[in-house]
Every structure is written in structure tokens, then in C-alpha cells.
PDB file of C-alpha atoms in Angstrom:
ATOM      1  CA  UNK A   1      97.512-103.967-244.604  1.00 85.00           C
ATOM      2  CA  UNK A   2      98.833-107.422-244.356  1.00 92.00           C
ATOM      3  CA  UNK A   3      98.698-110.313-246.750  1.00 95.00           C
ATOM      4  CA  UNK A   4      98.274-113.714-245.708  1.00 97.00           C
ATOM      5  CA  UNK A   5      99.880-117.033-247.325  1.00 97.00           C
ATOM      6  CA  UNK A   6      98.847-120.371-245.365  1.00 97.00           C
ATOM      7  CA  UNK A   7     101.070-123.559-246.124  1.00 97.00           C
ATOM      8  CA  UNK A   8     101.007-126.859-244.932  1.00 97.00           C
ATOM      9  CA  UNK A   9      97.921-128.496-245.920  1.00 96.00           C
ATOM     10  CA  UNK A  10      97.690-131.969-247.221  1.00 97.00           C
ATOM     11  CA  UNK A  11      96.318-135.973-247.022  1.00 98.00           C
ATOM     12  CA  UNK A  12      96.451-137.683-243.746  1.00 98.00           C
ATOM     13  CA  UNK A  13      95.156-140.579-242.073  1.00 98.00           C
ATOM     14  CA  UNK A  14      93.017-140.664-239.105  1.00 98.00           C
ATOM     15  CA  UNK A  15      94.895-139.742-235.931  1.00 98.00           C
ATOM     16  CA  UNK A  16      97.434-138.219-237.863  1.00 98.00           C
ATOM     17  CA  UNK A  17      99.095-135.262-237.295  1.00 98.00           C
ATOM     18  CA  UNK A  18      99.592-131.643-239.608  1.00 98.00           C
ATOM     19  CA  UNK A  19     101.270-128.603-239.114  1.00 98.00           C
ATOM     20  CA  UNK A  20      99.597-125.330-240.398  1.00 98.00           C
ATOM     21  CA  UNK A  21     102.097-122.111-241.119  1.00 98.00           C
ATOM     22  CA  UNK A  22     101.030-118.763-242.139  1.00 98.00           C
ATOM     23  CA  UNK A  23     103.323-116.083-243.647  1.00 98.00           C
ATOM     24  CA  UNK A  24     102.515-112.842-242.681  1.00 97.00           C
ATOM     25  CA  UNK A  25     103.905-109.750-244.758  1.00 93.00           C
ATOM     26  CA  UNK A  26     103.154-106.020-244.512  1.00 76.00           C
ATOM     27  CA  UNK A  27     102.659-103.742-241.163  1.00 70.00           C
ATOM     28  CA  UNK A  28     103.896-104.526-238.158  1.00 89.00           C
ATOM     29  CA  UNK A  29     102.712-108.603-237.261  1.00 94.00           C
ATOM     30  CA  UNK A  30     102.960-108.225-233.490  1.00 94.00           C
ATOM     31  CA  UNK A  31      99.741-105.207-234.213  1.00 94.00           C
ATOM     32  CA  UNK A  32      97.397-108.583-235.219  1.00 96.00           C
ATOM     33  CA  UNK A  33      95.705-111.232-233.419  1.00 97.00           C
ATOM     34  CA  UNK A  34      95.974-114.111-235.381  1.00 98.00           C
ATOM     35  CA  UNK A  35      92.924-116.835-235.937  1.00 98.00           C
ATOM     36  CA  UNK A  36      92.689-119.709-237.627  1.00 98.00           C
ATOM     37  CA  UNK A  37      89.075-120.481-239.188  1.00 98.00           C
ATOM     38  CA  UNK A  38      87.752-123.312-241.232  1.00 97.00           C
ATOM     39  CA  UNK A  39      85.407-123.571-243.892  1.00 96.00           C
ATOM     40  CA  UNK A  40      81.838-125.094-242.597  1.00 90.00           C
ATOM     41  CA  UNK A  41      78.753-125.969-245.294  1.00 80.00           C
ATOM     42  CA  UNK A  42      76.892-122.688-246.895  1.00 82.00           C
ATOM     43  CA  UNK A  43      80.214-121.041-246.753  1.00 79.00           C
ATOM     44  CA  UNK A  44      80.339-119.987-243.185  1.00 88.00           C
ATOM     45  CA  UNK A  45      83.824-120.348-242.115  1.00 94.00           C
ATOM     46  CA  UNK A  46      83.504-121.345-238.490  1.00 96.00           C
ATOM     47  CA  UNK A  47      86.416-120.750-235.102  1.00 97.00           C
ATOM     48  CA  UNK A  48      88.860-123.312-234.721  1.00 98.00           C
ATOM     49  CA  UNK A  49      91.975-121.246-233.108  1.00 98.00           C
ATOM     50  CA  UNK A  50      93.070-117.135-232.087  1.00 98.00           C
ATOM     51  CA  UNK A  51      96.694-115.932-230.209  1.00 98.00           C
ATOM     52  CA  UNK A  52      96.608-112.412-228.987  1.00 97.00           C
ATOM     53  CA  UNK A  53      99.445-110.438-230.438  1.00 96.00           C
ATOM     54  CA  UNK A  54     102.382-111.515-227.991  1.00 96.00           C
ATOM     55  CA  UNK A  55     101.495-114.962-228.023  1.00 96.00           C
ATOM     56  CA  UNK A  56     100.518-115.339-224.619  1.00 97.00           C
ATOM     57  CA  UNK A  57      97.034-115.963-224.588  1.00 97.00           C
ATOM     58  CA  UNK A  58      95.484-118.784-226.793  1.00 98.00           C
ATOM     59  CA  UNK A  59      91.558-119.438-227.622  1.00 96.00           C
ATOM     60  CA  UNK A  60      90.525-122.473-228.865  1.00 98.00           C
ATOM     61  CA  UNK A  61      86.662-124.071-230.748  1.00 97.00           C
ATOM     62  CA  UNK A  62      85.524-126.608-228.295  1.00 97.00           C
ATOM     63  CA  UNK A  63      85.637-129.218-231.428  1.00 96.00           C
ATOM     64  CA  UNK A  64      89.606-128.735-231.509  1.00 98.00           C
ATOM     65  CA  UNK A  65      90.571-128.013-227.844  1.00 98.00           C
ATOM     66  CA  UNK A  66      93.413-130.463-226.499  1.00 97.00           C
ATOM     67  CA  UNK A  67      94.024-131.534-230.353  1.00 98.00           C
ATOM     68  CA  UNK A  68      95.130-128.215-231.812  1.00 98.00           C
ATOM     69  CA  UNK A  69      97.400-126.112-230.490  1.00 98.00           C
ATOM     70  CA  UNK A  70      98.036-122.236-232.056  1.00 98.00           C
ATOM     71  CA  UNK A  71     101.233-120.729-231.907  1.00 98.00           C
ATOM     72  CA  UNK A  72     103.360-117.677-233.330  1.00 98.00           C
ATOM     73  CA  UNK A  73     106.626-116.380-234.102  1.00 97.00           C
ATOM     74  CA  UNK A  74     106.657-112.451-234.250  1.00 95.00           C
ATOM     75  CA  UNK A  75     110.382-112.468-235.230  1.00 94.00           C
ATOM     76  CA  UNK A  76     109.646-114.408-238.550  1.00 95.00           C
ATOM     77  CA  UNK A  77     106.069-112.913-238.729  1.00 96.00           C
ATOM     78  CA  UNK A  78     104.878-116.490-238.816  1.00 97.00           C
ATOM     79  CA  UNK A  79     101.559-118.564-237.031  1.00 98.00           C
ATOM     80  CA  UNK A  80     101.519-121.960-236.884  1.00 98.00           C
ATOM     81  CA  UNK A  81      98.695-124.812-236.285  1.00 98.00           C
ATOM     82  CA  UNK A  82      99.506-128.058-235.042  1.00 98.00           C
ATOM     83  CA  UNK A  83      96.715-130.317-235.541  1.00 98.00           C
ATOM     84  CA  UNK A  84      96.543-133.723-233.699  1.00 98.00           C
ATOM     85  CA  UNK A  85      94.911-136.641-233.460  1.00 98.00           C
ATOM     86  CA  UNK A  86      93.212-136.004-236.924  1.00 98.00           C
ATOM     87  CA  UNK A  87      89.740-136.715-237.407  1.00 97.00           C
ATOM     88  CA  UNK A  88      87.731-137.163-240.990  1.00 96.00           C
ATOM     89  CA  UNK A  89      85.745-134.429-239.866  1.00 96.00           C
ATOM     90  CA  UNK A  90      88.669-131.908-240.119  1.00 97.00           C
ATOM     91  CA  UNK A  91      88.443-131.981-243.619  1.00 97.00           C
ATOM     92  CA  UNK A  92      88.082-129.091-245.039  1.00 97.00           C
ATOM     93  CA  UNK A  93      89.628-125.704-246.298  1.00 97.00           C
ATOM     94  CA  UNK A  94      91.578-124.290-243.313  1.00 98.00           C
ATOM     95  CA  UNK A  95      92.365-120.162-243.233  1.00 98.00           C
ATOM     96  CA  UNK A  96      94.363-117.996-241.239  1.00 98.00           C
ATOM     97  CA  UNK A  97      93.290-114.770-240.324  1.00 98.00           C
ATOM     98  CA  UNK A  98      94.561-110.936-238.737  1.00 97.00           C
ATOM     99  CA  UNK A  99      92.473-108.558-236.978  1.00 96.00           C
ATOM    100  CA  UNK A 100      92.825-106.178-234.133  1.00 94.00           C
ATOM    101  CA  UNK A 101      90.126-107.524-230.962  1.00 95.00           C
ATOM    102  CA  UNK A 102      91.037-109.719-228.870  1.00 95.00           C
ATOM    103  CA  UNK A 103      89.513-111.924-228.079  1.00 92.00           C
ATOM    104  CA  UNK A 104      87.562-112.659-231.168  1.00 94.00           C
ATOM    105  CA  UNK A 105      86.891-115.843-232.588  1.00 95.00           C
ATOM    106  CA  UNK A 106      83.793-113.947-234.851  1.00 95.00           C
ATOM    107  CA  UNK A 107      84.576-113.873-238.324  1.00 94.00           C
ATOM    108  CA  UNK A 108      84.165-110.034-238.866  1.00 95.00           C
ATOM    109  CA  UNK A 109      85.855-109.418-236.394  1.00 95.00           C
ATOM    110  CA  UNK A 110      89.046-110.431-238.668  1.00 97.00           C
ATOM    111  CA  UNK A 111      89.962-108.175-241.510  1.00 96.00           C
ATOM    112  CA  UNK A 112      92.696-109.895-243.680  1.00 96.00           C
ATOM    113  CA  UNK A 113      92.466-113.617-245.250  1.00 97.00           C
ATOM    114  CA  UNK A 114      94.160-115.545-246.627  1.00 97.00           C
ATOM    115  CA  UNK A 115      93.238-118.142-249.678  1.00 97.00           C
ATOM    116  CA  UNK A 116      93.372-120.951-247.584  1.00 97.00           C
ATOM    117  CA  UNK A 117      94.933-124.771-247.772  1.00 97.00           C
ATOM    118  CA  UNK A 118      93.113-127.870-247.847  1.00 97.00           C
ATOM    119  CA  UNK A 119      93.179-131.037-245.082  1.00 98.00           C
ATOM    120  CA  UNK A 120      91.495-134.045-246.171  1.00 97.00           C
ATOM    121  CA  UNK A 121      91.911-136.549-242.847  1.00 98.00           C
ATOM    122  CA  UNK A 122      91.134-140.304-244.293  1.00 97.00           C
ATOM    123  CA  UNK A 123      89.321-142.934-242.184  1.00 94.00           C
TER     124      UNK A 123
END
């Protein structure tokens, strides 16, 4: 099992930039591919980001691609999002994920959460 603590969220104008972290704790980090999803209407979280479990391969949502950029730190059991060129319709809750397929950027697919952080991106 591994638990899941995202940090990093916050208020930021248009074409702004964030950083996303996730602190991983638990079994072994390098045995997870790590997303990171968003919440979407109707509580459907929906793709934005996945890195397979050495960090060498990188999946991105169309809506994101050349914005965001996914990255990880096995040694400090760490994933990080760095969000550019912020848009208003970024806001939202964003949450980082584990699972075990790669590549998967379904929901299922993903079997630890955590509670999220929220982005609000201002016109």
C-alpha cells in the first residue's frame, strides 16, 4: 500500500505558472506509475498526466500537452507537476495517483489516491 499527500496547489493568474508535488510513503515508489488526474463535472476525474516507474516515459491529456510537464524523483519518493501557461479552465481539484499498468491514463486503472489540492487560475 502507498499513501498519497499532494502539495502545491493555490491562486494564480492566467498564464501563470504552479508546481504540483506528491509525497509518496509505503512500498517500494519505483513499483508505481504515477498519474496525475483532475476533477471534471459529475465527479469524473478525467487524465491530465502518467510517468512509468523509472521516469522515462511520460503521457500527457491532449488539453495539457506542451503546458504540463510530469516528472519524478524515486530517491525522495516524490512526483511533481509543473503546470504552465495557466488557463481558467484548469481550475479545479488536481490528484495524484499510483497504480501498476502502464500505460494507463483510465482511472481504475489507478489504485491509491490521494485527497487532492485545489488550482483556481484567475482571468
Amino acid at each position: 500500500q502507498v499513501h498519497l499527500v499532494e502539495s502545491g496547489g493555490g491562486l494564480v493568474q492566467a498564464g501563470g505558472s504552479l508546481r504540483l508535488s506528491c509525497a509518496a510513503s509505503g512500498r517500494t515508489f519505483s513499483s508505481y506509475v504515477m498519474g496525475w488526474f483532475r476533477q471534471a463535472p459529475e465527479n469524473e476525474r478525467d487524465f491530465v498526466a502518467a510517468i512509468d516507474f523509472s521516469g522515462d516515459q511520460t503521457y500527457y491529456a491532449d488539453s495539457v500537452k506542451g503546458r504540463f510537464t510530469i516528472s519524478r524523483d524515486n530517491a525522495k519518493n516524490m512526483v511533481n507537476l509543473q503546470m504552465n501557461n495557466l488557463k481558467p479552465e484548469d481550475t479545479t481539484v488536481y490528484y495524484c495517483a499510483a497504480g501498476n499498468l502502464w500505460p494507463s491514463w483510465r482511472g481504475y486503472e489507478y489504485a491509491y489516491w490521494g485527497q487532492g489540492t485545489q488550482v483556481t487560475v484567475s482571468a
